[in-house]
Amino acid sequence: AAAMAGSALSRVPDVQIDGDGVFKYVLVRVRGAGAPAKDVVRGHSWAEYHADLFERTAEELARDGLSCECLGGGRLSHRPEERKIHVYGYSVGFGRADHAVTTEKLKAEYPDYEITWADEGY
């Protein structure tokens, strides 16, 4: 079971965000049965609330037998024409995500971008 959970976990993308604009994001810790956990970033403009992002992510992961918890949220400003992403803000419901962790995840996904973060702003 752990091996299956591990492979299901390895197929979960670390980052799924919209290609442009300003939108909410959540930092989610994903776990398989007996497998190590990993943190993933999900950010989309369709989400009115951080809970919308988390609930859809949890539903998708549950299909693969994975569980998750929300570590917090914030906002992303993604400007592809400038190759910049700025991470800031917080979630009223889930609290502030660790933007430093989110930034590292984004840097791995967008190595040629300038990625910054700040605790200020909403």
Coordinates of N, CA, C and O in Angstrom, one line a residue:
A1 N 0.8 -1.2 0.0 CA 0.0 0.0 0.0 C 0.9 1.3 0.0 O 0.6 2.2 -0.7
A2 N 2.0 1.2 0.8 CA 2.8 2.4 0.8 C 3.5 2.7 -0.5 O 3.6 3.8 -0.9
A3 N 3.8 1.6 -1.3 CA 4.4 1.8 -2.6 C 3.4 2.4 -3.5 O 3.8 3.3 -4.3
M4 N 2.2 1.9 -3.5 CA 1.2 2.5 -4.4 C 0.9 3.9 -4.0 O 0.7 4.8 -4.8
A5 N 0.8 4.2 -2.7 CA 0.6 5.6 -2.2 C 1.7 6.5 -2.6 O 1.5 7.6 -3.1
G6 N 2.9 5.9 -2.6 CA 4.1 6.7 -3.0 C 4.1 7.1 -4.4 O 4.4 8.2 -4.8
S7 N 3.7 6.1 -5.3 CA 3.6 6.4 -6.7 C 2.5 7.4 -7.0 O 2.6 8.2 -7.9
A8 N 1.3 7.2 -6.3 CA 0.2 8.1 -6.5 C 0.7 9.5 -6.1 O 0.4 10.5 -6.7
L9 N 1.4 9.6 -5.0 CA 2.0 10.9 -4.5 C 2.9 11.5 -5.5 O 2.9 12.7 -5.8
S10 N 3.8 10.7 -6.1 CA 4.8 11.2 -7.1 C 4.1 11.8 -8.3 O 4.7 12.6 -9.0
R11 N 2.9 11.3 -8.6 CA 2.2 11.8 -9.8 C 1.4 13.1 -9.5 O 0.9 13.7 -10.4
V12 N 1.3 13.5 -8.3 CA 0.6 14.8 -7.9 C 1.6 15.9 -8.3 O 2.7 16.0 -7.7
P13 N 1.2 16.8 -9.2 CA 2.1 18.0 -9.5 C 2.3 18.9 -8.3 O 1.4 19.1 -7.5
D14 N 3.6 19.3 -8.1 CA 3.9 20.2 -7.0 C 3.2 21.5 -7.1 O 2.9 22.2 -6.2
V15 N 3.0 22.0 -8.4 CA 2.5 23.3 -8.6 C 1.4 23.2 -9.7 O 1.6 22.7 -10.8
Q16 N 0.2 23.8 -9.4 CA -0.8 24.0 -10.4 C -1.4 25.4 -10.2 O -2.1 25.6 -9.2
I17 N -1.0 26.3 -11.0 CA -1.5 27.7 -10.9 C -1.9 28.2 -12.3 O -1.5 27.7 -13.3
D18 N -2.8 29.2 -12.3 CA -3.2 29.8 -13.5 C -2.0 30.5 -14.2 O -1.1 31.0 -13.5
G19 N -2.1 30.7 -15.5 CA -0.9 31.2 -16.2 C -0.8 32.7 -16.2 O 0.2 33.3 -16.6
D20 N -1.8 33.4 -15.6 CA -1.7 34.9 -15.7 C -2.8 35.5 -14.7 O -3.8 34.9 -14.5
G21 N -2.4 36.6 -14.1 CA -3.4 37.3 -13.2 C -3.1 37.2 -11.8 O -2.0 36.7 -11.4
V22 N -4.0 37.7 -11.0 CA -3.9 37.7 -9.5 C -5.0 36.8 -9.0 O -6.2 36.9 -9.4
F23 N -4.7 35.8 -8.1 CA -5.6 34.8 -7.7 C -5.2 34.3 -6.3 O -4.1 34.4 -5.9
K24 N -6.1 33.6 -5.7 CA -5.9 33.0 -4.4 C -5.1 31.7 -4.6 O -5.3 31.0 -5.6
Y25 N -4.4 31.3 -3.5 CA -3.7 30.0 -3.6 C -3.7 29.4 -2.2 O -3.9 30.1 -1.2
V26 N -3.6 28.1 -2.2 CA -3.4 27.3 -0.9 C -2.2 26.4 -1.0 O -1.8 26.0 -2.1
L27 N -1.6 26.3 0.2 CA -0.5 25.3 0.3 C -1.0 24.1 1.0 O -1.6 24.2 2.1
V28 N -0.9 23.0 0.4 CA -1.6 21.7 0.8 C -0.6 20.6 1.1 O 0.3 20.4 0.2
R29 N -0.6 20.0 2.3 CA 0.2 18.8 2.6 C -0.6 17.6 2.2 O -1.6 17.3 2.7
V30 N 0.0 16.8 1.2 CA -0.6 15.6 0.7 C 0.1 14.4 1.3 O 1.3 14.3 1.4
R31 N -0.7 13.4 1.7 CA -0.2 12.2 2.3 C -0.8 11.0 1.7 O -2.0 10.9 1.4
G32 N 0.0 10.0 1.5 CA -0.5 8.7 1.1 C -0.4 7.8 2.3 O 0.3 8.1 3.3
A33 N -1.1 6.6 2.3 CA -1.0 5.7 3.4 C 0.4 5.2 3.6 O 1.0 4.5 2.7
G34 N 1.0 5.5 4.7 CA 2.4 5.1 5.0 C 3.5 5.7 4.2 O 4.6 5.3 4.3
A35 N 3.1 6.6 3.3 CA 4.1 7.3 2.4 C 4.5 8.6 3.0 O 3.7 9.2 3.8
P36 N 5.6 9.1 2.7 CA 6.0 10.5 3.2 C 5.0 11.5 2.6 O 4.4 11.3 1.5
A37 N 4.9 12.6 3.3 CA 4.0 13.7 2.8 C 4.8 14.6 1.9 O 6.0 14.7 1.9
K38 N 4.1 15.4 1.0 CA 4.7 16.4 0.3 C 3.7 17.6 0.2 O 2.5 17.4 0.3
D39 N 4.3 18.8 0.1 CA 3.5 20.0 0.0 C 3.3 20.4 -1.4 O 4.3 20.4 -2.2
V40 N 2.1 20.9 -1.8 CA 1.8 21.3 -3.1 C 1.1 22.7 -3.1 O 0.5 23.0 -2.1
V41 N 1.3 23.4 -4.2 CA 0.7 24.7 -4.4 C -0.4 24.6 -5.4 O -0.2 24.1 -6.5
R42 N -1.6 25.2 -5.0 CA -2.7 25.3 -6.0 C -3.3 26.7 -6.0 O -3.7 27.2 -4.9
G43 N -3.3 27.3 -7.1 CA -3.8 28.7 -7.2 C -4.6 28.9 -8.5 O -4.1 28.6 -9.6
H44 N -5.9 29.3 -8.4 CA -6.7 29.5 -9.6 C -7.6 30.7 -9.4 O -8.2 30.9 -8.3
S45 N -7.9 31.4 -10.5 CA -8.7 32.6 -10.4 C -10.2 32.2 -10.3 O -11.0 33.1 -9.9
W46 N -10.6 31.0 -10.6 CA -12.0 30.6 -10.5 C -12.5 30.6 -9.0 O -13.7 30.6 -8.7
A47 N -11.5 30.4 -8.1 CA -11.9 30.2 -6.7 C -12.2 31.5 -6.0 O -11.4 32.4 -6.0
E48 N -13.5 31.6 -5.5 CA -13.9 32.8 -4.8 C -13.3 32.8 -3.4 O -12.9 33.8 -2.8
Y49 N -13.1 31.6 -2.8 CA -12.6 31.4 -1.5 C -11.4 30.4 -1.5 O -11.4 29.5 -2.4
H50 N -10.6 30.5 -0.5 CA -9.5 29.5 -0.4 C -10.0 28.1 -0.2 O -9.5 27.1 -0.7
A51 N -11.2 28.0 0.5 CA -11.8 26.7 0.8 C -12.2 26.0 -0.5 O -12.1 24.8 -0.7
D52 N -12.6 26.8 -1.6 CA -12.9 26.2 -2.9 C -11.8 25.5 -3.5 O -11.9 24.4 -4.0
L53 N -10.6 26.1 -3.4 CA -9.4 25.5 -3.9 C -9.0 24.2 -3.2 O -8.7 23.2 -3.7
F54 N -9.1 24.3 -1.8 CA -8.8 23.2 -1.0 C -9.7 22.0 -1.2 O -9.3 20.9 -1.4
E55 N -11.0 22.3 -1.3 CA -12.0 21.2 -1.4 C -11.9 20.5 -2.7 O -11.9 19.3 -2.8
R56 N -11.6 21.3 -3.8 CA -11.5 20.6 -5.1 C -10.2 19.8 -5.1 O -10.2 18.6 -5.6
T57 N -9.1 20.3 -4.5 CA -7.9 19.5 -4.5 C -8.1 18.3 -3.7 O -7.6 17.2 -4.1
A58 N -8.7 18.4 -2.5 CA -9.0 17.2 -1.7 C -9.8 16.1 -2.4 O -9.5 14.9 -2.3
E59 N -10.8 16.6 -3.2 CA -11.6 15.6 -3.9 C -10.8 14.9 -5.0 O -10.9 13.7 -5.1
E60 N -9.9 15.6 -5.7 CA -9.1 15.0 -6.7 C -8.1 14.0 -6.1 O -7.9 12.9 -6.6
L61 N -7.5 14.4 -5.0 CA -6.5 13.5 -4.3 C -7.2 12.3 -3.8 O -6.6 11.2 -3.8
A62 N -8.4 12.4 -3.2 CA -9.1 11.3 -2.6 C -9.3 10.2 -3.6 O -9.3 9.0 -3.3
R63 N -9.5 10.5 -4.9 CA -9.7 9.5 -6.0 C -8.5 8.6 -6.1 O -8.6 7.5 -6.5
D64 N -7.3 9.2 -5.7 CA -6.1 8.4 -5.8 C -5.7 7.8 -4.4 O -4.6 7.3 -4.2
G65 N -6.6 7.9 -3.5 CA -6.4 7.3 -2.1 C -5.5 8.2 -1.3 O -4.9 7.7 -0.3
L66 N -5.4 9.5 -1.6 CA -4.5 10.4 -0.9 C -5.3 11.3 0.0 O -6.4 11.7 -0.4
S67 N -4.8 11.6 1.1 CA -5.4 12.6 2.0 C -4.6 13.9 2.0 O -3.5 13.9 1.6
C68 N -5.2 14.9 2.5 CA -4.5 16.2 2.6 C -5.0 17.1 3.6 O -6.1 16.9 4.2
E69 N -4.2 18.1 4.0 CA -4.6 19.1 4.9 C -4.1 20.5 4.4 O -3.1 20.5 3.7
C70 N -4.9 21.5 4.6 CA -4.5 22.8 4.2 C -3.6 23.5 5.2 O -3.9 23.6 6.4
L71 N -2.4 23.9 4.7 CA -1.4 24.5 5.6 C -1.6 26.0 5.7 O -0.9 26.7 6.5
G72 N -2.4 26.6 4.8 CA -2.6 28.0 4.8 C -2.8 28.5 3.4 O -2.8 27.7 2.4
G73 N -3.0 29.8 3.2 CA -3.3 30.3 1.9 C -2.7 31.7 1.7 O -2.1 32.3 2.7
G74 N -2.9 32.3 0.6 CA -2.5 33.6 0.3 C -2.9 34.0 -1.1 O -3.9 33.4 -1.6
R75 N -2.2 34.9 -1.7 CA -2.5 35.3 -3.1 C -1.2 35.2 -3.9 O -0.1 35.4 -3.4
L76 N -1.4 35.0 -5.2 CA -0.3 35.0 -6.2 C -0.6 36.1 -7.3 O -1.8 36.2 -7.7
S77 N 0.4 36.8 -7.6 CA 0.3 37.7 -8.8 C 1.3 37.1 -9.8 O 2.5 37.1 -9.6
H78 N 0.7 36.6 -10.9 CA 1.5 35.9 -11.9 C 1.5 36.8 -13.2 O 0.5 37.0 -13.8
R79 N 2.7 37.3 -13.5 CA 2.8 38.2 -14.7 C 3.8 37.5 -15.7 O 5.0 37.8 -15.7
P80 N 3.3 36.6 -16.5 CA 4.2 35.9 -17.4 C 5.0 36.7 -18.4 O 6.1 36.4 -18.7
E81 N 4.4 37.9 -18.8 CA 5.1 38.7 -19.8 C 6.4 39.3 -19.1 O 7.3 39.6 -19.8
E82 N 6.3 39.5 -17.8 CA 7.5 40.0 -17.1 C 8.3 38.8 -16.4 O 9.3 39.1 -15.8
R83 N 7.8 37.6 -16.6 CA 8.4 36.5 -15.9 C 8.5 36.7 -14.4 O 9.6 36.5 -13.8
K84 N 7.4 37.1 -13.8 CA 7.4 37.4 -12.3 C 6.2 36.8 -11.7 O 5.1 36.8 -12.2
I85 N 6.5 36.3 -10.5 CA 5.4 35.8 -9.6 C 5.6 36.4 -8.2 O 6.8 36.3 -7.7
H86 N 4.6 37.0 -7.6 CA 4.7 37.6 -6.3 C 3.7 36.8 -5.4 O 2.5 36.7 -5.8
V87 N 4.2 36.4 -4.2 CA 3.4 35.6 -3.3 C 3.2 36.5 -2.1 O 4.1 37.1 -1.5
Y88 N 1.9 36.6 -1.7 CA 1.6 37.5 -0.5 C 0.2 37.2 0.1 O -0.5 36.3 -0.5
G89 N -0.1 37.9 1.1 CA -1.4 37.8 1.7 C -1.7 36.6 2.6 O -0.7 35.9 2.9
Y90 N -2.9 36.3 2.8 CA -3.3 35.2 3.7 C -4.7 34.7 3.4 O -5.4 35.4 2.7
S91 N -5.1 33.6 4.0 CA -6.4 33.1 4.0 C -7.1 33.4 5.3 O -6.5 33.1 6.3
V92 N -8.3 34.0 5.3 CA -9.1 34.2 6.5 C -9.4 32.9 7.2 O -9.2 32.7 8.4
G93 N -9.8 31.9 6.4 CA -10.2 30.6 7.0 C -9.0 29.7 7.4 O -9.1 29.0 8.4
F94 N -7.9 29.7 6.6 CA -6.8 28.8 6.8 C -5.6 29.4 7.4 O -4.6 28.7 7.8
G95 N -5.6 30.7 7.5 CA -4.4 31.4 8.0 C -3.4 31.6 6.8 O -3.6 31.2 5.7
R96 N -2.2 32.2 7.2 CA -1.2 32.5 6.2 C -0.4 31.2 5.9 O 0.1 30.6 6.8
A97 N -0.2 30.9 4.6 CA 0.7 29.8 4.2 C 2.1 30.3 4.5 O 2.4 31.5 4.6
D98 N 3.0 29.3 4.5 CA 4.5 29.7 4.6 C 4.9 30.1 3.2 O 5.2 29.2 2.4
H99 N 5.0 31.4 3.0 CA 5.2 31.8 1.6 C 6.6 31.5 1.2 O 6.9 31.3 0.0
A100 N 7.6 31.3 2.1 CA 8.9 30.8 1.7 C 8.9 29.4 1.1 O 9.5 29.2 0.1
V101 N 8.0 28.5 1.6 CA 7.9 27.2 1.1 C 7.2 27.3 -0.3 O 7.7 26.7 -1.3
T102 N 6.2 28.1 -0.4 CA 5.5 28.3 -1.7 C 6.5 28.8 -2.7 O 6.5 28.3 -3.9
T103 N 7.3 29.8 -2.3 CA 8.3 30.4 -3.3 C 9.2 29.4 -3.8 O 9.5 29.3 -5.0
E104 N 9.7 28.5 -2.9 CA 10.7 27.4 -3.3 C 10.0 26.5 -4.3 O 10.6 26.1 -5.3
K105 N 8.7 26.1 -4.1 CA 8.0 25.3 -5.0 C 7.9 26.0 -6.4 O 8.0 25.3 -7.4
L106 N 7.5 27.3 -6.4 CA 7.4 28.0 -7.6 C 8.7 28.1 -8.4 O 8.7 28.0 -9.6
K107 N 9.8 28.3 -7.6 CA 11.1 28.5 -8.3 C 11.5 27.2 -9.0 O 12.1 27.3 -10.1
A108 N 11.1 26.1 -8.4 CA 11.4 24.8 -9.1 C 10.6 24.6 -10.4 O 11.1 24.1 -11.4
E109 N 9.4 25.1 -10.3 CA 8.5 25.0 -11.5 C 8.8 26.1 -12.6 O 8.6 25.8 -13.7
Y110 N 9.2 27.3 -12.1 CA 9.4 28.4 -13.0 C 10.9 28.9 -12.8 O 11.1 30.0 -12.2
P111 N 11.9 28.1 -13.2 CA 13.3 28.4 -12.8 C 13.8 29.8 -13.5 O 14.7 30.4 -12.9
D112 N 13.2 30.2 -14.5 CA 13.6 31.4 -15.2 C 12.8 32.7 -14.8 O 12.9 33.7 -15.4
Y113 N 12.0 32.5 -13.7 CA 11.2 33.6 -13.2 C 11.9 34.3 -12.0 O 12.6 33.7 -11.3
E114 N 11.5 35.6 -11.8 CA 11.8 36.2 -10.6 C 10.6 36.0 -9.7 O 9.5 36.5 -10.0
I115 N 10.8 35.4 -8.5 CA 9.7 35.0 -7.6 C 10.0 35.7 -6.3 O 11.1 35.4 -5.7
T116 N 9.1 36.5 -5.8 CA 9.2 37.2 -4.6 C 8.1 36.9 -3.7 O 7.0 36.5 -4.1
W117 N 8.2 37.2 -2.4 CA 7.1 37.1 -1.5 C 7.2 38.1 -0.4 O 8.2 38.7 -0.1
A118 N 6.0 38.4 0.2 CA 6.0 39.3 1.3 C 4.8 38.9 2.2 O 3.8 38.4 1.8
D119 N 4.9 39.2 3.5 CA 3.8 38.9 4.4 C 2.8 40.0 4.4 O 1.7 39.9 4.9
E120 N 3.1 41.2 3.8 CA 2.2 42.3 3.8 C 1.1 42.0 2.7 O 1.3 41.2 1.8
G121 N 0.0 42.8 2.9 CA -1.0 42.7 1.8 C -2.1 41.7 2.0 O -1.9 40.7 2.8
Y122 N -3.2 41.9 1.4 CA -4.2 40.9 1.4 C -4.8 40.8 -0.1 O -4.8 39.8 -0.6

